[in-house]
Amino acid sequence: MDSAYRFTCPLANGVHARPASELEHVARRFSADVRVANERTGQVANAKSVLGIVGLDIRHGDPCRIATNGRDAAWALESLKVFIEQKLPHLDDAPALVEVRPGEVRLPPVLRQANATVTPGTVVAGGIGMGRAFVMVGFTVPGSIPLTGVEDIEAEREKVEEGVGRLLSHYDARLDAHDEGEEADVLRAHLSLARDPEFSQAIVHAIRDGGCTAAGAVAEAESQFSAMLAATGSALLQERALDIRDVCRALLREIYGTALPPDEITLASDAVCVADTLTPGQFLALDRRWLKGLVLAHGGTTSHTVILARSSGIPTVVGVAGLDAAALDGQDVVVDADLGVVVTAVTDAARRYYDMERRRLEQRRARTHRFIARPATTEDGHRIEVAANVGSAGDVTQAVAGGAEGVGLFRTEMLFLARKDAPSEDEQFEQYRRAVVNAGGRPVIVRTLDVGGDKPLPYLALPKEDNPFLGYRAVRIYPEFEGLFRTQVRALIRASAFGRLQVMIPMISCMDEVTWVRGIIADEQSRLSGAGLEFNREMPVGAMIEVPSAAYMLGPLSEALDFFSIGTNDLLQYFLAADRANPRLTTLANPLEPSFLRLLYRIVSEVHRCGRWVGLCGEMGGQAQYLPILVGLGLDEISLASPEIASTKALLSGLSAAGCRRLLERAMQASTARDVAHLLDERDHWTPMPLTEPELVRLDADCHTKEEAIKAAVDLLYAAGRTDRPREVEDAVWHREATYSTGFGHALAIPHCKTDAVVASSMAVVKLRSGVDWGSTDDQPVRTLVLLAVREADQATTHLRVLASLARRFMHEDFRNHVEAEQDPAALCRLLHENAESD
Ligand code: PEP
Ligand code: MG
């Protein structure tokens, strides 16, 4: 008997390859026949076929129906319902573009005058890469392999069947070796396509009824399914044609072996791949040590190739029209995915521009790097630990290498998601043990399972709720799934023998929950102890403060718990009653809302009054603009994504804790988040920076033009952390330069600007190896430039005074000679500083 269930497609991008392959995965577990229908178009497909599902062109809001028929039909339907309600809504591949900038690009002055060929495109993975172009062409079956005229139909069909079998084992083996990350997701999608019954049927049909050989039949199937995807009109689905091409290519390789041209392209030096389109398989076959960039004429923004390029950090520009690929082969090419252009016919000047860019980025990185090994403190010596948020033991190694002083949040649900059943005690123990070992003696806060709400676990089959964020999730489900929780607790207790492991409970809202959890932990500890196991009996147990009620129970909670960590993501949404995932509420859900700051202040002071430790592990901790507030709160720790750790420590070193406390006091008295943002802009809480310092001096710069010289000076500001918007500073300088040349005569220039793109008024000095034309009053080439970038608020004081003083001093030949002769950056800074500040 047929059982059916109706639903509306919740995915903004419709049911494309990934959700389709997950749906197929669930359907395949049952012997029942499963059909899915798009009631908008009236089409029906086999739910065990990804291609069938994809071909239904199910778009956002389409009414759909799923029906099962056969022995286990009822069970199948129940599981599919859970999948559709809980998992499907989270399977959208939102096109997570780094940036898209088609069409016109405003080039920086140096590049504008470099005379190279600059072609704009759409940026899908950021960065800058340079190398020799090699052109990848599409795959065609060699003429030596016939496409038709098969004699023994059965033998040909068997050849295909065996090939598919080998291909499936091949994908399985690769997935066994590599089961996490984007590459594994792509392999899984390819595996689903390769075992798709409609795919096999199309091939067999072409052999039986069309007289095709295996090669001809695979080519037929490829064009049939690509046409089907093209007909949907959806860019997202059209891009999946590349995956079909990959699977067809891989299948032909299994069938014909070495009769096909090799897949591998050997790279031995920096290279940029230029292609019309590139399949994910072709991308994976490239040696990513040498691959410095990708330029694709087509290839949309959401193809698997693009997703893989982004996760491998390969700068990629797509939609680049009008490049003569054949003429480019072997030529130098720059993929500038910061500007959104591809640079060809690379001139010396363009090469110098990119050398400068490389230097600029390397120097900034090197500056940030210095903070990796340093303890995080403010300029006035206030200590605040900077820890990492992680999702696996492997992440811990990376975090420590990036400067993490501990792990502030290990989200263990990552170990439970995307699998058929919960990980065993031993599996978990191994992860937690490795996490503390990888942390090398640093504390590791492991949060127990936080599922439900926005993190459904299909195998727990949690009931659908109208309001999941206020529902059955995290610590609230532990009593029902006590076995699951006890398993995790045992694994944690065992791992505590290997390092500084701390256990943290999510979503605590009242004392009873803590009492229950502590009871279970004590119970498991005594059992393990009875079994003679070694572990840390003092293992700290703490709680997330992410439900507002907990903020008003900190006295009793502190008696039962050792530490706390504030989860601002949930705390903010519950406190302001603003769903954290609702884009319409982002203005309301602002962590700078004065009421929220008061709540945070209450939590930190109350926990400290009770003699306990408190950190913060929500997204607020990872956003640089909030750092002064977090320091002002007096938190013991902040925990954030590991790539930001060293730069956060660098920023901390410039903050005054006393200034941050004053800032927080004023912020809590403010009426709106906007007012707080203005207080942050005043920058009174930053330690004043000297006008200049040795890092802002460059001697012996090899610049050929005024444009390069100005860029060299602005790059110093960037490398020293005085601006994050160097192009804005450069524009401001050129804006000033347009009124009249700042060439002062006597081989000197004082380019200057007013801009809040610098964090402090700054003076940079560049001495040039050889003079450049500046349009100076005396027509002499400039050999020394002193660039002055002043914040708007300082303009009345610093700007005019410094400019006037320097101009007066430079009138004197002695002073000029002194500046020119001085080769020690520190001495030069002193000299300029003293003279710039005097009258
Ligand atoms: C939080 O709520 O701030 C938090 C860190 O937990 P999650 O984002 O995992 O809910
Ligand atoms: Mg949370």
mmCIF file with all atom_site columns, C-alpha atoms and ligand atoms in Angstrom, residues 447 450 473 544 546 570 580, ligand 2:
data_model
loop_
_atom_site.group_PDB
_atom_site.id
_atom_site.type_symbol
_atom_site.label_atom_id
_atom_site.label_alt_id
_atom_site.label_comp_id
_atom_site.label_asym_id
_atom_site.label_entity_id
_atom_site.label_seq_id
_atom_site.pdbx_PDB_ins_code
_atom_site.Cartn_x
_atom_site.Cartn_y
_atom_site.Cartn_z
_atom_site.occupancy
_atom_site.B_iso_or_equiv
_atom_site.pdbx_formal_charge
_atom_site.auth_seq_id
_atom_site.auth_comp_id
_atom_site.auth_asym_id
_atom_site.auth_atom_id
_atom_site.pdbx_PDB_model_num
ATOM   1 C  CA . ARG A 1 447 ? 31.545 20.976 25.679 1.00 0.00 ? 447 ARG A CA 1
ATOM   2 C  CA . ASP A 1 450 ? 24.765 20.289 22.067 1.00 0.00 ? 450 ASP A CA 1
ATOM   3 C  CA . ARG A 1 473 ? 18.004 20.648 22.933 1.00 0.00 ? 473 ARG A CA 1
ATOM   4 C  CA . MET A 1 544 ? 27.917 27.774 29.237 1.00 0.00 ? 544 MET A CA 1
ATOM   5 C  CA . GLU A 1 546 ? 23.850 31.277 27.159 1.00 0.00 ? 546 GLU A CA 1
ATOM   6 C  CA . ASP A 1 570 ? 22.591 32.098 22.042 1.00 0.00 ? 570 ASP A CA 1
ATOM   7 C  CA . ARG A 1 580 ? 20.308 34.333 15.515 1.00 0.00 ? 580 ARG A CA 1
HETATM 8 MG MG . MG  B 2 .   ? 25.069 28.058 22.078 1.00 0.00 ? 2   MG  B MG 1
#
